Amino acid sequence: MKLSFTLLSMLLVLSVLVPFFIFVFKGLNSKTKTKHKAEKLLLSNGLKYTMSETWNNKFLAFAENQNMLSYVHFKDEINVLKTIDLTQVKSCEIISDYQKGKDKASHLKHLDLKLQFVSSKKEALILSFFDADEAFIEDYEAKRIQNWHDIIETNLSKAITLKQAS
C-alpha cells in the first residue's frame, strides 16, 4: 500500500512539473531562436553590439562605439531591419495608446518609440515595441521601452555635447 501511494504521488507531481518545464523550455528556445536569427541578419553590417534585447518577435541592439541602433522585427511575410545612426537623431519620444475594454479598464494597445531626425527631409521613424493585434501578451514592454528611451536619450545628449565641444 505504501509503495502504490508513493508511486501515485510521484506520478501526480511529474504530471504537474513536466508540462511546466516543457512550456518554460519552449519559451526560452523561441527567444533564443529569434536572437540567433537577428544576430545572423545583423552580422553583415560589421557592428559590435554592447547591449541587446530580445522579446516576442523583436530584437533591439545598440553599438556604443559607433553610436548605432539596430532594430529587427520578424513578421510572417517580411523581416523589418532598421539600422539608425544616433548622431542623425534629434529627439526620442515614447508613444503609448490605451483603449478601454468591456471591463472598463484601460488596456495597452500600442507602444512605440518615435525617433525624430535632425534633417527635416527624413521622415520620423517609429519602432514598435508592443501591438495588441499581434496576439502577444504584454511582457514588461513599458519598462523595456523606458530603458531603451533612456539609453537613446543619454547617447543623444553625448552626441550634442561632442558637437558643441568641437
mmCIF file of C-alpha atoms in Angstrom:
data_model
loop_
_atom_site.group_PDB
_atom_site.id
_atom_site.type_symbol
_atom_site.label_atom_id
_atom_site.label_comp_id
_atom_site.label_asym_id
_atom_site.label_seq_id
_atom_site.Cartn_x
_atom_site.Cartn_y
_atom_site.Cartn_z
ATOM 1 C CA MET A 1 0.000 0.000 0.000
ATOM 2 C CA LYS A 2 2.864 2.379 0.830
ATOM 3 C CA LEU A 3 4.584 1.663 -2.470
ATOM 4 C CA SER A 4 1.454 2.286 -4.547
ATOM 5 C CA PHE A 5 0.755 5.550 -2.696
ATOM 6 C CA THR A 6 4.342 6.713 -3.249
ATOM 7 C CA LEU A 7 4.180 5.780 -6.924
ATOM 8 C CA LEU A 8 0.856 7.587 -7.338
ATOM 9 C CA SER A 9 2.260 10.689 -5.610
ATOM 10 C CA MET A 10 5.311 10.700 -7.865
ATOM 11 C CA LEU A 11 3.144 10.390 -10.972
ATOM 12 C CA LEU A 12 0.964 13.263 -9.805
ATOM 13 C CA VAL A 13 3.959 15.505 -9.138
ATOM 14 C CA LEU A 14 5.512 14.634 -12.508
ATOM 15 C CA SER A 15 2.243 15.275 -14.342
ATOM 16 C CA VAL A 16 2.323 18.826 -12.980
ATOM 17 C CA LEU A 17 6.044 19.581 -13.276
ATOM 18 C CA VAL A 18 6.815 18.080 -16.693
ATOM 19 C CA PRO A 19 4.361 20.299 -18.667
ATOM 20 C CA PHE A 20 5.580 23.339 -16.729
ATOM 21 C CA PHE A 21 9.204 22.668 -17.701
ATOM 22 C CA ILE A 22 8.204 21.957 -21.299
ATOM 23 C CA PHE A 23 6.474 25.362 -21.572
ATOM 24 C CA VAL A 24 9.418 27.157 -19.969
ATOM 25 C CA PHE A 25 11.888 25.424 -22.279
ATOM 26 C CA LYS A 26 9.773 26.192 -25.373
ATOM 27 C CA GLY A 27 9.588 29.876 -24.399
ATOM 28 C CA LEU A 28 13.326 30.150 -23.851
ATOM 29 C CA ASN A 29 14.018 28.216 -27.030
ATOM 30 C CA SER A 30 11.903 30.541 -29.212
ATOM 31 C CA LYS A 31 13.565 33.605 -27.664
ATOM 32 C CA THR A 32 16.994 32.122 -28.381
ATOM 33 C CA LYS A 33 15.989 31.313 -31.976
ATOM 34 C CA THR A 34 14.802 34.891 -32.509
ATOM 35 C CA LYS A 35 18.063 36.234 -31.106
ATOM 36 C CA HIS A 36 20.175 33.962 -33.320
ATOM 37 C CA LYS A 37 18.138 34.875 -36.421
ATOM 38 C CA ALA A 38 18.608 38.572 -35.667
ATOM 39 C CA GLU A 39 22.330 38.221 -34.986
ATOM 40 C CA LYS A 40 22.766 36.304 -38.245
ATOM 41 C CA LEU A 41 20.849 39.024 -40.086
ATOM 42 C CA LEU A 42 22.938 41.784 -38.471
ATOM 43 C CA LEU A 43 26.286 40.023 -38.969
ATOM 44 C CA SER A 44 26.826 41.695 -42.339
ATOM 45 C CA ASN A 45 26.802 45.279 -41.007
ATOM 46 C CA GLY A 46 30.029 44.797 -39.006
ATOM 47 C CA LEU A 47 28.868 46.471 -35.796
ATOM 48 C CA LYS A 48 29.829 45.211 -32.361
ATOM 49 C CA TYR A 49 26.805 45.482 -30.092
ATOM 50 C CA THR A 50 27.295 46.244 -26.408
ATOM 51 C CA MET A 51 23.610 45.963 -25.453
ATOM 52 C CA SER A 52 20.850 43.877 -26.953
ATOM 53 C CA GLU A 53 17.400 42.659 -26.027
ATOM 54 C CA THR A 54 15.018 40.097 -27.491
ATOM 55 C CA TRP A 55 11.287 39.867 -26.819
ATOM 56 C CA ASN A 56 8.323 38.364 -28.676
ATOM 57 C CA ASN A 57 9.427 38.599 -32.311
ATOM 58 C CA LYS A 58 11.587 41.707 -31.961
ATOM 59 C CA PHE A 59 15.289 42.378 -31.395
ATOM 60 C CA LEU A 60 16.940 45.683 -30.488
ATOM 61 C CA ALA A 61 20.680 46.221 -30.149
ATOM 62 C CA PHE A 62 22.983 49.179 -29.526
ATOM 63 C CA ALA A 63 26.584 49.563 -30.685
ATOM 64 C CA GLU A 64 28.036 52.137 -28.306
ATOM 65 C CA ASN A 65 31.350 52.698 -30.148
ATOM 66 C CA GLN A 66 29.652 53.608 -33.425
ATOM 67 C CA ASN A 67 26.552 55.145 -31.760
ATOM 68 C CA MET A 68 24.305 52.924 -33.884
ATOM 69 C CA LEU A 69 20.987 51.295 -33.029
ATOM 70 C CA SER A 70 19.663 48.218 -34.861
ATOM 71 C CA TYR A 71 16.051 47.094 -34.738
ATOM 72 C CA VAL A 72 14.699 43.849 -36.191
ATOM 73 C CA HIS A 73 11.021 42.911 -36.273
ATOM 74 C CA PHE A 74 10.270 39.436 -37.606
ATOM 75 C CA LYS A 75 6.899 39.312 -39.344
ATOM 76 C CA ASP A 76 5.266 36.452 -41.220
ATOM 77 C CA GLU A 77 5.726 37.934 -44.656
ATOM 78 C CA ILE A 78 8.908 40.036 -44.264
ATOM 79 C CA ASN A 79 11.569 40.939 -41.740
ATOM 80 C CA VAL A 80 11.886 44.622 -40.872
ATOM 81 C CA LEU A 81 15.519 45.624 -40.327
ATOM 82 C CA LYS A 82 16.435 49.177 -39.427
ATOM 83 C CA THR A 83 19.887 50.466 -38.522
ATOM 84 C CA ILE A 84 19.836 54.001 -37.146
ATOM 85 C CA ASP A 85 22.784 56.358 -36.713
ATOM 86 C CA LEU A 86 22.024 58.156 -33.443
ATOM 87 C CA THR A 87 24.137 61.156 -34.469
ATOM 88 C CA GLN A 88 21.383 61.877 -37.025
ATOM 89 C CA VAL A 89 18.581 61.664 -34.433
ATOM 90 C CA LYS A 90 17.262 64.867 -32.862
ATOM 91 C CA SER A 91 14.774 63.507 -30.325
ATOM 92 C CA CYS A 92 13.246 60.339 -28.962
ATOM 93 C CA GLU A 93 9.669 60.039 -27.712
ATOM 94 C CA ILE A 94 7.537 57.259 -26.235
ATOM 95 C CA ILE A 95 4.107 56.903 -27.824
ATOM 96 C CA SER A 96 1.532 54.819 -25.990
ATOM 97 C CA ASP A 97 -2.056 54.136 -26.949
ATOM 98 C CA TYR A 98 -4.575 52.737 -24.487
ATOM 99 C CA GLN A 99 -8.124 51.567 -25.113
ATOM 100 C CA LYS A 100 -10.932 50.813 -22.711
ATOM 101 C CA GLY A 101 -12.180 47.264 -22.776
ATOM 102 C CA LYS A 102 -15.551 45.821 -21.917
ATOM 103 C CA ASP A 103 -14.485 45.629 -18.291
ATOM 104 C CA LYS A 104 -13.971 49.444 -18.356
ATOM 105 C CA ALA A 105 -10.283 49.059 -17.566
ATOM 106 C CA SER A 106 -7.759 50.585 -19.927
ATOM 107 C CA HIS A 107 -5.508 48.149 -21.782
ATOM 108 C CA LEU A 108 -2.337 48.868 -23.709
ATOM 109 C CA LYS A 109 -2.969 48.730 -27.448
ATOM 110 C CA HIS A 110 0.253 50.116 -28.961
ATOM 111 C CA LEU A 111 3.605 51.094 -27.514
ATOM 112 C CA ASP A 112 6.091 52.715 -29.887
ATOM 113 C CA LEU A 113 9.328 54.660 -29.811
ATOM 114 C CA LYS A 114 9.371 57.634 -32.198
ATOM 115 C CA LEU A 115 12.721 58.933 -33.420
ATOM 116 C CA GLN A 116 12.857 62.407 -34.994
ATOM 117 C CA PHE A 117 15.816 63.085 -37.280
ATOM 118 C CA VAL A 118 17.917 66.246 -37.498
ATOM 119 C CA SER A 119 17.258 66.500 -41.231
ATOM 120 C CA SER A 120 13.735 67.689 -41.955
ATOM 121 C CA LYS A 121 13.814 65.679 -45.194
ATOM 122 C CA LYS A 122 13.972 62.414 -43.270
ATOM 123 C CA GLU A 123 10.651 61.118 -42.026
ATOM 124 C CA ALA A 124 10.270 60.216 -38.343
ATOM 125 C CA LEU A 125 10.943 56.558 -37.596
ATOM 126 C CA ILE A 126 8.628 54.548 -35.367
ATOM 127 C CA LEU A 127 9.928 51.417 -33.641
ATOM 128 C CA SER A 128 7.126 49.145 -32.467
ATOM 129 C CA PHE A 129 7.574 47.633 -29.009
ATOM 130 C CA PHE A 130 4.056 46.287 -28.449
ATOM 131 C CA ASP A 131 0.986 45.805 -30.620
ATOM 132 C CA ALA A 132 -2.110 44.138 -29.205
ATOM 133 C CA ASP A 133 -3.097 42.981 -32.710
ATOM 134 C CA GLU A 134 -0.069 40.669 -32.871
ATOM 135 C CA ALA A 135 -1.711 38.378 -30.298
ATOM 136 C CA PHE A 136 1.136 38.524 -27.798
ATOM 137 C CA ILE A 137 0.534 39.281 -24.165
ATOM 138 C CA GLU A 138 2.204 42.275 -22.593
ATOM 139 C CA ASP A 139 5.658 41.312 -21.309
ATOM 140 C CA TYR A 140 7.119 44.283 -19.378
ATOM 141 C CA GLU A 141 7.161 46.409 -22.540
ATOM 142 C CA ALA A 142 6.587 49.646 -20.580
ATOM 143 C CA LYS A 143 9.725 49.028 -18.531
ATOM 144 C CA ARG A 144 11.629 47.903 -21.631
ATOM 145 C CA ILE A 145 10.719 50.954 -23.710
ATOM 146 C CA GLN A 146 11.605 53.292 -20.842
ATOM 147 C CA ASN A 147 15.016 51.618 -20.549
ATOM 148 C CA TRP A 148 15.739 51.999 -24.284
ATOM 149 C CA HIS A 149 14.399 55.564 -24.282
ATOM 150 C CA ASP A 150 16.870 56.425 -21.512
ATOM 151 C CA ILE A 151 19.748 54.752 -23.388
ATOM 152 C CA ILE A 152 18.953 56.651 -26.589
ATOM 153 C CA GLU A 153 18.438 59.985 -24.791
ATOM 154 C CA THR A 154 21.769 59.573 -22.968
ATOM 155 C CA ASN A 155 23.597 58.922 -26.229
ATOM 156 C CA LEU A 156 21.800 61.796 -27.972
ATOM 157 C CA SER A 157 22.993 64.187 -25.290
ATOM 158 C CA LYS A 158 26.557 62.817 -25.644
ATOM 159 C CA ALA A 159 26.461 63.446 -29.402
ATOM 160 C CA ILE A 160 25.179 67.020 -28.888
ATOM 161 C CA THR A 161 27.887 67.686 -26.278
ATOM 162 C CA LEU A 162 30.603 66.400 -28.623
ATOM 163 C CA LYS A 163 29.327 68.598 -31.488
ATOM 164 C CA GLN A 164 29.298 71.673 -29.237
ATOM 165 C CA ALA A 165 32.779 70.935 -27.930
ATOM 166 C CA SER A 166 34.274 70.658 -31.391
#
